XYZ file of C-alpha atoms in Angstrom:
193
model
C -4.609 -18.154 -11.760
C -4.421 -20.964 -9.283
C -7.040 -21.395 -7.028
C -7.707 -24.712 -4.631
C -11.226 -24.539 -3.910
C -12.399 -21.869 -5.603
C -12.913 -22.317 -9.880
C -15.605 -19.811 -9.942
C -13.656 -16.870 -8.271
C -10.576 -17.845 -10.393
C -12.455 -17.654 -13.201
C -14.136 -14.454 -12.613
C -10.708 -13.199 -12.092
C -9.404 -14.892 -15.407
C -12.236 -12.724 -17.178
C -11.386 -9.423 -15.649
C -7.433 -9.679 -16.526
C -8.386 -10.802 -20.380
C -11.323 -7.605 -20.487
C -7.953 -5.599 -19.596
C -6.339 -7.366 -22.767
C -4.317 -9.671 -20.624
C -3.907 -13.038 -20.763
C -4.865 -15.812 -17.902
C -6.361 -19.236 -17.617
C -7.302 -21.071 -14.288
C -5.315 -23.763 -12.945
C -6.901 -25.991 -9.858
C -4.720 -27.342 -7.211
C -4.890 -28.338 -3.363
C -1.836 -26.822 -1.619
C -0.533 -28.814 1.282
C -1.339 -31.946 0.472
C 1.494 -34.747 -0.418
C 2.068 -34.682 -4.666
C 0.451 -30.780 -4.201
C 3.523 -29.948 -6.881
C 3.514 -32.279 -8.654
C -0.316 -32.035 -9.928
C 0.394 -28.093 -10.467
C 2.983 -27.595 -13.066
C 2.262 -30.081 -15.378
C -1.297 -27.985 -15.490
C 0.761 -25.003 -15.779
C 2.536 -26.242 -18.368
C 0.346 -27.364 -20.937
C -1.943 -23.864 -19.711
C 1.237 -21.316 -20.457
C 2.070 -23.723 -24.056
C -2.228 -23.300 -24.900
C -1.872 -19.397 -24.130
C 1.160 -18.261 -25.131
C 2.923 -21.040 -27.643
C 6.024 -21.490 -24.628
C 6.480 -23.038 -21.496
C 8.024 -19.221 -19.903
C 6.514 -17.702 -16.363
C 7.610 -14.217 -16.724
C 6.461 -13.868 -12.967
C 5.197 -16.396 -10.315
C 3.817 -14.294 -7.283
C 2.976 -16.376 -4.562
C 0.020 -15.337 -2.846
C -1.710 -18.841 -1.404
C -1.833 -18.623 2.524
C -3.962 -20.966 5.025
C -5.036 -19.168 7.999
C -7.483 -19.577 10.673
C -10.617 -17.020 11.965
C -8.220 -16.924 15.389
C -6.833 -19.424 17.625
C -4.867 -18.867 20.677
C -1.368 -20.314 20.934
C -2.331 -22.846 23.468
C -5.428 -24.053 21.446
C -3.492 -24.422 18.317
C -3.633 -27.855 17.374
C -0.442 -30.005 15.322
C -2.128 -30.758 12.776
C -3.388 -26.276 12.214
C 0.054 -25.713 12.559
C 1.562 -28.216 10.337
C -1.610 -27.316 7.685
C 0.007 -23.401 7.876
C 3.293 -24.264 7.191
C 2.270 -26.570 4.141
C 0.642 -24.051 2.772
C 2.315 -20.491 3.465
C 6.189 -21.531 3.732
C 6.865 -25.546 2.235
C 4.427 -24.736 -1.090
C 6.025 -21.171 -2.500
C 9.253 -22.761 -1.712
C 8.553 -25.637 -4.028
C 6.855 -23.476 -6.032
C 9.334 -21.325 -6.461
C 11.991 -23.957 -6.675
C 9.810 -25.865 -9.728
C 9.395 -22.401 -11.392
C 13.103 -21.166 -11.617
C 13.457 -23.743 -14.736
C 10.855 -21.376 -16.423
C 11.544 -17.719 -15.300
C 13.911 -16.205 -17.964
C 16.694 -13.883 -16.962
C 14.632 -10.364 -15.836
C 11.894 -12.585 -14.506
C 10.013 -11.591 -11.165
C 9.323 -14.213 -8.262
C 6.924 -12.341 -5.669
C 6.306 -13.240 -2.466
C 2.919 -11.876 -0.827
C 3.470 -11.597 3.118
C 1.734 -9.604 5.837
C 1.787 -6.620 8.248
C 1.548 -9.064 10.730
C 5.003 -10.064 10.779
C 5.559 -6.266 12.259
C 2.679 -6.225 14.774
C 1.569 -8.734 17.839
C -1.759 -10.547 17.272
C -1.180 -13.840 19.182
C -4.666 -15.183 18.258
C -2.685 -15.155 14.379
C 0.560 -16.433 15.754
C 1.224 -19.534 13.773
C -0.169 -17.440 10.245
C 2.836 -14.810 10.803
C 5.215 -17.225 11.630
C 4.896 -18.582 8.200
C 4.713 -14.589 6.304
C 7.509 -14.416 8.770
C 9.785 -17.476 6.750
C 8.156 -15.990 3.759
C 9.938 -12.877 4.143
C 13.464 -14.869 5.062
C 12.525 -17.114 1.341
C 12.381 -14.100 -0.404
C 14.942 -12.405 0.894
C 17.636 -15.702 0.145
C 16.471 -15.741 -2.840
C 17.381 -12.233 -4.036
C 20.775 -12.788 -2.721
C 20.527 -16.518 -4.885
C 19.207 -15.352 -7.811
C 20.664 -11.680 -8.427
C 23.268 -10.714 -5.892
C 23.886 -7.380 -5.049
C 21.033 -6.708 -8.271
C 17.691 -8.465 -7.004
C 14.775 -6.067 -6.978
C 10.647 -6.286 -6.751
C 10.062 -2.602 -9.540
C 8.814 -0.951 -7.227
C 10.449 2.063 -5.187
C 9.515 1.569 -1.581
C 11.089 1.271 2.012
C 14.353 -1.027 2.122
C 14.060 -4.183 4.289
C 17.075 -6.159 3.578
C 21.102 -4.924 3.705
C 21.954 -2.470 0.915
C 24.128 -4.836 -0.484
C 20.886 -7.156 -1.073
C 19.105 -4.281 -2.737
C 16.149 -6.054 -1.863
C 12.949 -3.875 -2.032
C 9.507 -4.145 -0.238
C 6.181 -1.578 -1.170
C 3.156 -1.737 1.878
C 0.408 -1.837 -0.208
C -3.753 -1.392 0.482
C -5.848 -3.406 1.027
C -9.434 -2.461 -1.104
C -10.823 -4.230 2.065
C -10.012 -1.412 4.055
C -7.638 0.093 6.848
C -5.989 -2.443 8.685
C -6.530 -5.131 6.017
C -2.297 -3.802 4.828
C -0.238 -6.863 3.107
C 3.463 -6.786 2.245
C 4.774 -7.627 -1.289
C 8.390 -8.366 -1.486
C 10.063 -9.582 -4.581
C 12.771 -10.879 -6.315
C 14.367 -10.539 -9.991
C 16.080 -13.868 -11.155
C 18.819 -13.390 -13.036
C 21.178 -16.699 -13.993
C 24.401 -17.244 -12.116
C 27.002 -17.943 -15.152
C 29.391 -20.673 -13.926
């Protein structure tokens, strides 16, 4: 369970997972800053080894996101733009890149997107742009990792050409109506040769 700033919330989530019979550990690292991936992975590998006896990562969920409370496009600063793209696009790309060596055949990469990629909300234009980029990353990873066979494991509306067989499922956010998130994922299969 990665967290950027709220260790207590991450630990509470770990406890809930463990209460239900799962295994988890909290791992802190701020994303979107220089050295973020290099800070994250030694802790991830050590935690996996400690809790499972190996460094295999069966499922990677890219769920971190940076957003604003709503900024009109003409008011977005270069710093806000860069930070949002660093956390929402660059970090998932390089986390996935680094994690591929830990994910076995049949493992999963799940990227959490947003319904804002399908509706217009000018105050969230930068955030929605990043989630659109994340959906494209998922599409291309699906083709790269499992040509013709990648899937999220859940039946749902197809979001890519049939030959990709990438699937998505719209999940209802527990916070209530209108807070839908989109989960898009790929199943990893090692390419021969």
